[in-house]
Amino acid sequence: MNQFGEGEQAKICLDIMQKTGAHLELSLAKDQGLSIMVSGKLEAVMKARKEIVARLQTQASATVAIPKEHHRFVIGKNGEKLQDLELKTATKIQIPRPDDPSNQIKITGTKEGIEKARHEILLISAEQDKRAVERLDVEKVYHPFIAGPYNKLVSELMQDTGTRINIPPPSVNKTEIVFTGEKEQLAQAVARVKKIYEEKKKKTTTIAVEVKKSQHKYVIGPKGNSLQEILEKTGVSVEIPPTDSSSETVILRGEPEKLGQALTEVYAKANSFTVSSVSAPSWLHRFIIGKKGQNLAKITQQMPKVHIEFTEGEDKITLEGPTEDVNVAQEQIEVMVKDLINRMDYAEINVDHKFHRHLIGKNGANINRIKDLYKVSVRIPPDNEKSNLIRIEGDPQGVQQAKKELLELASRMENERTKDLIIEQKFHRTIIGQKGERIREIREKFPEVIINFPDPAHKSDIVQLRGPKNEVEKCTKYMQKMVADLVENSFSISVPIFKQFHKNIIGKGGANIKKVRELIREESNTKIDLPAENSNSETIVITGKRANCEAARHRILAIQKELANITEVEVSIPSKLHNSLIGTKGRFIRSIMEECGGVHIHFPTEGSGSDTVTIRGPAQDVEKAKKQLLHLAEEKQTKSYTVDLRAKPEYHKFLIGKGGGNIRKVRDNTGARIIFPTSEDKDQELITIMGTEEAVKEAQKELEALIKNLDNVVEDSMAVDPKHHRHFVIRRGQVLREIADEYGGVMVSFPRSGTQSDKVTLKGAKDCVEAAKKRIQEIIEDLEAQVTIECTIPQKFHRSIMGPKGSRIQQITRDYGVQIKFPDREENPAPVAEPAVQENGEDGGEGKDGKDADPSSPKKCDIIIISGRREKCEAAKEALQALVPVTIEVEVPFDLHRYIIGQKGSGIRKMMDEFEVNIQVPAPELQSDIITITGLATNLDRAKVGLLERVKELQAEQEDRALRSFKLTVTVDPKYHPKIIGRKGAVITQIRTEHEVNIQFPDKDDETQAQDQITITGYEKNAEAARDAIMKIVGELEQMVSEDVTLDHRVHARIIGARGKAIRKIMDEFKVDIRFPQSGAPDPNCVTVTGLPENVEEAIDHILNLEEEYLADVVDNEAMQVYMKPSSHEESKAPSKGFVVRDAPWATVNNEKAPDMSSSEDFPSFGAQVAPKTLPWGPKR
């Protein structure tokens, strides 16, 4: 990867190689030019070339204008032509969008590439042009004579003839010149070009001279200007070999007498530039360049033709350009270098690279502070160099101070302590906090300690702390305490809830358990996670502090017990036996739980010392589990013995037998306990036998014999009537799959359909084959004994009977081993006349088979067909009939119906979900009290009780509403209303809240309302208390008096104060209300004071004193105004003389007159004059 050395160019080349797949070779010429050799597949080379040009060569841009309608021909089909053109010319071509009116195409790339692209685009446009096109083949060497210096000749020609002439640029190796235009004018242009060509061909001759390759660029000049200059002066064309050629021969072509002058010009141009160098230590280069190239810009601006080059790692600066300019620039740089050497210094220090990033600090904070403080530059090597050398450059004093500080920092880091803290990775995110808030707090608390968390992908628990020893210790203790709290609060226990009772306990969408969760969270401060609705899990996870989790667990179990009628018993078993009873990963205890109907067995936590084991579940299963557990514990205590056996997993079902029959027989015979692996166990072949040694050995012997027989594969056959074959192979052979699962993977092969053979082949373990044959025989007997019965249930109930996704029907077919077929739905049932009532089960006896059958006979769409054994069909029929919904009516007062329905039907929906029934409320226009409930008979009673309870609640609410709506009217003079309401309604709000009443004041705008009536609504007792509170305020107000006092309006603002602060203070102090006149009042000096008589007098005295004091100030100010200079805004009212801006765009030769600022024509008004804003407390002082 290091084939290109260091630097930016190397990185770019590597990147291009990886992107395009081309191979790149770099070489540096003597003139510091970089040559790149590209090899590989054509497509890859073209792509690489384009990338190199775009990223390494100096980019220029140009525009070419062609008619908008020709743009699509440049783009080509699917943009292919444009891509091809960009690749060929190594440029980027931007074509304006169709909605952009511009016809300018922008080309970006090298000068050479731009010329090529421009030529190609113009050619494409010329081809598409509807006018005549002619191509003239002219030798490339004569093109400059046709174009003329700076393209003047060809431009004149195009202007004279109105023809577009496209000459390929020097870099494009094409000889034909393309003419586009009107036929006659085009012919003129072609003739003139031919004439120039033939004339030059006859008159011109050539001379070849050798010019150093490095000087060719000076002969060419910037953008080829020097060549054009020679052509203009002498009429001689100078041909320079291409840059990729090693030739140094320059050819001059022109008339013989002009060649000598041209040659002189060529050598003058070649030698007009010189290359010089200045010695300067490489570390000083960036100071010479200056910040963002400022220092260098001063030189280059004065002498733009001088090229200054700094070579990294070399102690010299190269200058290239016109000799005079180079000498001046050299002198300036030498002065600069001398000055910098005198002023600047550098120092190098060695600091272990592992400390470098800490010296830099977060986002460069430390190093930037040192740089700014000491005005130095600090160069720290990148991490990948693994270098210890740090270089400091700048002012000698600053360098020494920065060196000292950096060494001190490094020394401190070497003396720092690094400590690894083991914190479980699951806590890392919590400690860091959302958006790093918590870790930021810790870092602020311990700013000298650096805390590093491992990358989450590394799954590491090690958190690294580094810093001064004491600080690291303090931080460690703080974080350990934090982790201890997290551990304490993250204790979790799982509470299993029986699957069959989930519906009752969780409720619809978790409604019941959500209530429980809220209650428990308040009581015990824990987090409760419910299993997802579609999950098979039956555990609730409680997270929090251990004690709180235990409390929450007891609470949930109590609720489950109450809801589901669960029995709980406690059994005392010595704690030392607990682990052996639980077994590896809970295998033994799980087998007991599964065998006893899924009871839950809870052992006390390890180390608690408790002997109490809790068994919870339905009473019968709990008793069974208790016996087994005690028996097992007894065995363990007396003499426990365990043996492991191995058998193929497909044999396990056969060994266990249907409903556990086979294994129960072995257990009863031997008294040993046999445990099979569950689906979660890794080892699916392991069977464990435990019990007394004698019992285990006997059971082992029996099982080994069974397994041995199973390993003995035999092939047998039996005869099965072909009419029954379909039953076994339908539904992709489901019956056969069930037989294979149950009987040790026995293979059963039925003959192919259509062969009429009755031979069925069985292959597998001998015992399995025999058992499978027996099972097939049983199935055949069932099929032989199969009957079909009809069950008539009206079609409208079929959907309800099927249940969600047919779940109820599937359950019945599984429970009774029958097949149930529902009839097709009747699309448009014809209206049927009401059937006549039959008495004593007699029918009319008229033609049963006739079309005019008894109208009471069941309709075809109501008949459900059940197939299976007769006794099972009858049982299934009863089960189906039990699912037919029944309807009952409940009388509920009509006025309560809307409350039962609830907002947007939420109330009635909740009851329907809770009781699993349909509740029908009559339409409002019927004014009926009857509500109908439809559902299963078992649910109807519960629903009826629930509905009646809701009615009682609503009636109680109605009675309460009636009591709350007691109204009381109080007569109060309207002048007191604002005082009763209080500031921002504070007084009345307090009365409303305190007495829980609603108080309504009369509407001022409503003339029909009595303006002195205040209405109070609420409980009678509360309304009376509120009335008394209002009357008390009125009593106090009636004792008050109002007095008017004359106060000079000029002091009002002073008395009121900023934002009324001063007047409020006076009102609070004297317990009075003071009202000032509004603007425009008849008497602007009249102020009203209201309150108790003695308070009013005191307040009036106080404000009169203030008036006297403030009035003296007012008089003094007015006297001073006479001698004061008028304010600036008054001065500005004087008419302005205006002003004149000379040579402004609007100025004309004859009009030098200034605009008249008082003229409405020159300065029109933008609207009515705005009145000055009046402040609420008088004029602003």
Coordinates of N, CA and C in Angstrom, one line a residue, residues 432-536:
I432 N -23.9 5.9 31.1 CA -23.6 7.0 30.1 C -24.8 7.9 30.0
G433 N -26.0 7.3 30.1 CA -27.2 8.1 30.1 C -27.6 8.6 28.7
Q434 N -28.8 9.1 28.6 CA -29.3 9.6 27.3 C -28.5 10.8 26.8
K435 N -28.0 10.6 25.6 CA -27.1 11.6 25.0 C -25.9 12.0 25.9
G436 N -25.5 11.0 26.7 CA -24.3 11.1 27.5 C -24.5 12.1 28.7
E437 N -25.7 12.3 29.2 CA -26.0 13.2 30.2 C -25.4 12.8 31.6
R438 N -25.6 11.5 31.9 CA -25.1 11.0 33.2 C -23.6 11.0 33.3
I439 N -22.9 10.5 32.2 CA -21.4 10.5 32.3 C -20.9 11.9 32.3
R440 N -21.6 12.8 31.7 CA -21.1 14.2 31.7 C -21.1 14.7 33.1
E441 N -22.1 14.4 33.9 CA -22.2 14.8 35.3 C -21.0 14.2 36.1
I442 N -20.7 12.9 35.8 CA -19.6 12.3 36.5 C -18.3 13.0 36.1
R443 N -18.1 13.3 34.9 CA -16.8 13.9 34.4 C -16.7 15.3 35.0
E444 N -17.8 16.0 35.1 CA -17.8 17.4 35.7 C -17.4 17.3 37.2
K445 N -17.9 16.2 37.8 CA -17.6 16.0 39.3 C -16.1 15.6 39.5
F446 N -15.5 14.8 38.5 CA -14.1 14.4 38.6 C -13.4 14.9 37.3
P447 N -13.2 16.2 37.1 CA -12.7 16.6 35.8 C -11.3 16.1 35.4
E448 N -10.5 15.7 36.5 CA -9.1 15.2 36.2 C -9.1 13.8 35.8
V449 N -10.2 13.1 35.9 CA -10.3 11.6 35.6 C -10.8 11.4 34.2
I450 N -10.1 10.6 33.4 CA -10.6 10.2 32.1 C -11.2 8.9 32.2
I451 N -12.5 8.8 31.8 CA -13.3 7.6 31.9 C -13.5 7.0 30.5
N452 N -13.0 5.8 30.2 CA -13.2 5.2 28.9 C -14.0 3.9 29.0
F453 N -15.1 3.9 28.2 CA -16.0 2.7 28.1 C -15.6 1.9 26.9
P454 N -15.7 0.6 27.0 CA -15.3 -0.3 25.9 C -16.3 -0.1 24.7
D455 N -15.9 -0.5 23.5 CA -16.8 -0.4 22.4 C -17.9 -1.5 22.6
P456 N -19.2 -1.1 22.4 CA -20.3 -2.1 22.7 C -20.1 -3.4 21.9
A457 N -19.5 -3.3 20.7 CA -19.3 -4.5 19.9 C -18.3 -5.5 20.5
H458 N -17.4 -5.0 21.4 CA -16.4 -5.9 22.0 C -16.9 -6.7 23.2
K459 N -18.1 -6.5 23.6 CA -18.7 -7.2 24.7 C -17.8 -7.3 26.0
S460 N -17.1 -6.2 26.3 CA -16.2 -6.2 27.4 C -16.9 -5.5 28.6
D461 N -16.5 -5.9 29.8 CA -17.1 -5.3 31.1 C -16.1 -4.3 31.7
I462 N -15.0 -4.1 31.1 CA -13.9 -3.3 31.7 C -14.1 -1.8 31.3
V463 N -14.3 -1.0 32.4 CA -14.3 0.5 32.2 C -13.0 1.0 32.8
Q464 N -12.3 1.8 32.0 CA -11.0 2.3 32.4 C -11.0 3.7 32.9
L465 N -10.5 3.9 34.1 CA -10.4 5.2 34.7 C -8.9 5.6 34.8
R466 N -8.6 6.8 34.4 CA -7.2 7.3 34.5 C -7.1 8.7 35.0
G467 N -6.2 9.0 35.9 CA -6.0 10.3 36.4 C -5.2 10.3 37.7
P468 N -5.1 11.4 38.4 CA -4.4 11.4 39.7 C -5.0 10.4 40.6
K469 N -4.1 9.7 41.4 CA -4.4 8.6 42.2 C -5.7 8.8 43.1
N470 N -5.7 9.9 43.8 CA -6.8 10.2 44.8 C -8.1 10.4 44.0
E471 N -8.0 11.1 42.9 CA -9.2 11.4 42.1 C -9.8 10.1 41.5
V472 N -8.9 9.2 41.1 CA -9.3 8.0 40.5 C -10.0 7.1 41.6
E473 N -9.5 7.1 42.8 CA -10.1 6.4 43.9 C -11.5 6.9 44.2
K474 N -11.6 8.2 44.3 CA -12.9 8.8 44.6 C -13.9 8.5 43.5
C475 N -13.4 8.6 42.3 CA -14.3 8.3 41.1 C -14.8 6.8 41.1
T476 N -13.8 6.0 41.5 CA -14.1 4.5 41.5 C -15.2 4.3 42.5
K477 N -15.0 4.8 43.8 CA -16.1 4.6 44.8 C -17.4 5.1 44.4
Y478 N -17.4 6.3 43.7 CA -18.7 6.9 43.3 C -19.4 6.0 42.3
M479 N -18.6 5.5 41.3 CA -19.2 4.7 40.2 C -19.6 3.3 40.8
Q480 N -18.8 2.8 41.8 CA -19.2 1.5 42.4 C -20.5 1.6 43.1
K481 N -20.7 2.7 43.8 CA -22.0 3.0 44.5 C -23.1 3.1 43.5
M482 N -22.8 3.8 42.4 CA -23.8 4.0 41.3 C -24.3 2.6 40.8
V483 N -23.2 1.7 40.5 CA -23.5 0.4 40.0 C -24.3 -0.4 41.0
A484 N -23.9 -0.3 42.3 CA -24.7 -1.1 43.3 C -26.1 -0.7 43.3
D485 N -26.4 0.6 43.2 CA -27.8 1.1 43.1 C -28.5 0.5 41.9
L486 N -27.8 0.5 40.8 CA -28.4 -0.1 39.6 C -28.7 -1.5 39.7
V487 N -27.7 -2.3 40.3 CA -27.9 -3.7 40.5 C -29.1 -4.0 41.4
E488 N -29.2 -3.1 42.5 CA -30.3 -3.3 43.5 C -31.6 -3.0 42.8
N489 N -31.7 -2.0 41.9 CA -32.9 -1.6 41.3 C -33.2 -2.5 40.0
S490 N -32.2 -3.3 39.6 CA -32.5 -4.1 38.4 C -32.8 -5.6 38.7
F491 N -33.0 -5.9 40.0 CA -33.4 -7.3 40.4 C -34.7 -7.6 39.7
S492 N -34.8 -8.8 39.1 CA -36.1 -9.1 38.5 C -36.5 -10.5 38.8
I493 N -37.8 -10.7 38.9 CA -38.4 -12.0 39.2 C -39.5 -12.3 38.2
S494 N -39.7 -13.5 37.8 CA -40.8 -13.9 36.9 C -41.9 -14.5 37.6
V495 N -43.1 -14.0 37.3 CA -44.3 -14.6 38.0 C -45.1 -15.3 36.9
P496 N -45.2 -16.7 37.0 CA -45.9 -17.4 36.0 C -47.4 -17.3 36.3
I497 N -48.2 -17.1 35.2 CA -49.7 -17.0 35.4 C -50.2 -18.1 34.4
F498 N -51.1 -18.9 34.9 CA -51.6 -20.1 34.2 C -52.2 -19.6 32.8
K499 N -51.8 -20.4 31.8 CA -52.2 -20.0 30.4 C -53.7 -20.0 30.3
Q500 N -54.4 -21.0 31.0 CA -55.8 -21.1 30.8 C -56.6 -20.0 31.5
F501 N -55.9 -19.2 32.4 CA -56.5 -18.1 33.0 C -56.1 -16.7 32.6
H502 N -55.2 -16.8 31.5 CA -54.7 -15.5 31.0 C -55.8 -14.5 30.7
K503 N -56.8 -15.0 30.0 CA -57.9 -14.2 29.5 C -58.5 -13.4 30.7
N504 N -58.8 -14.1 31.8 CA -59.4 -13.4 33.0 C -58.4 -12.4 33.6
I505 N -57.2 -12.9 33.8 CA -56.2 -12.0 34.5 C -55.8 -10.8 33.8
I506 N -55.4 -11.0 32.5 CA -54.9 -9.9 31.7 C -56.0 -9.0 31.2
G507 N -57.1 -9.6 30.8 CA -58.3 -8.8 30.3 C -58.0 -8.4 28.9
K508 N -59.0 -7.9 28.3 CA -58.9 -7.5 26.8 C -57.8 -6.4 26.7
G509 N -56.8 -6.8 25.9 CA -55.7 -5.8 25.6 C -55.0 -5.5 26.9
G510 N -55.0 -6.4 27.9 CA -54.3 -6.2 29.2 C -55.0 -5.2 30.1
A511 N -56.3 -5.0 29.9 CA -57.0 -3.9 30.7 C -56.9 -4.2 32.2
N512 N -57.2 -5.5 32.6 CA -57.2 -5.8 34.1 C -55.8 -5.6 34.6
I513 N -54.8 -6.2 34.0 CA -53.5 -6.2 34.5 C -52.9 -4.8 34.5
K514 N -53.3 -4.0 33.6 CA -52.8 -2.6 33.5 C -53.2 -1.9 34.8
K515 N -54.4 -2.1 35.2 CA -54.9 -1.5 36.5 C -54.0 -2.0 37.6
V516 N -53.8 -3.3 37.6 CA -53.0 -3.9 38.7 C -51.6 -3.3 38.7
R517 N -51.1 -3.1 37.4 CA -49.7 -2.6 37.3 C -49.6 -1.2 37.9
E518 N -50.6 -0.4 37.6 CA -50.5 1.0 38.1 C -50.5 1.0 39.6
L519 N -51.4 0.1 40.2 CA -51.6 0.1 41.6 C -50.3 -0.4 42.3
I520 N -49.7 -1.5 41.7 CA -48.5 -2.0 42.2 C -47.3 -1.1 42.1
R521 N -47.3 -0.4 41.0 CA -46.2 0.6 40.8 C -46.2 1.7 41.9
E522 N -47.4 2.1 42.2 CA -47.5 3.2 43.2 C -47.1 2.6 44.6
E523 N -47.5 1.3 44.8 CA -47.2 0.8 46.2 C -45.8 0.4 46.3
S524 N -45.2 -0.3 45.3 CA -43.9 -0.9 45.5 C -42.8 -0.3 44.6
N525 N -43.1 0.7 43.7 CA -42.1 1.3 42.9 C -41.3 0.3 42.0
T526 N -42.1 -0.5 41.3 CA -41.4 -1.5 40.4 C -41.9 -1.3 39.0
K527 N -41.2 -2.0 38.1 CA -41.6 -2.0 36.7 C -42.1 -3.4 36.3
I528 N -43.3 -3.4 35.7 CA -43.9 -4.7 35.4 C -44.1 -4.9 33.9
D529 N -43.5 -5.9 33.4 CA -43.6 -6.2 31.9 C -44.5 -7.4 31.7
L530 N -45.5 -7.1 30.9 CA -46.4 -8.2 30.5 C -46.0 -8.9 29.2
P531 N -46.3 -10.2 29.1 CA -46.0 -10.9 27.8 C -46.8 -10.2 26.7
A532 N -46.3 -10.2 25.5 CA -47.0 -9.7 24.3 C -48.3 -10.5 24.1
E533 N -49.3 -9.8 23.6 CA -50.6 -10.5 23.4 C -50.5 -11.7 22.6
N534 N -49.7 -11.8 21.6 CA -49.6 -12.9 20.7 C -48.5 -13.9 21.2
S535 N -47.9 -13.7 22.3 CA -46.8 -14.5 22.8 C -47.4 -15.7 23.6
N536 N -46.6 -16.8 23.5 CA -47.0 -18.0 24.3 C -46.5 -18.0 25.7

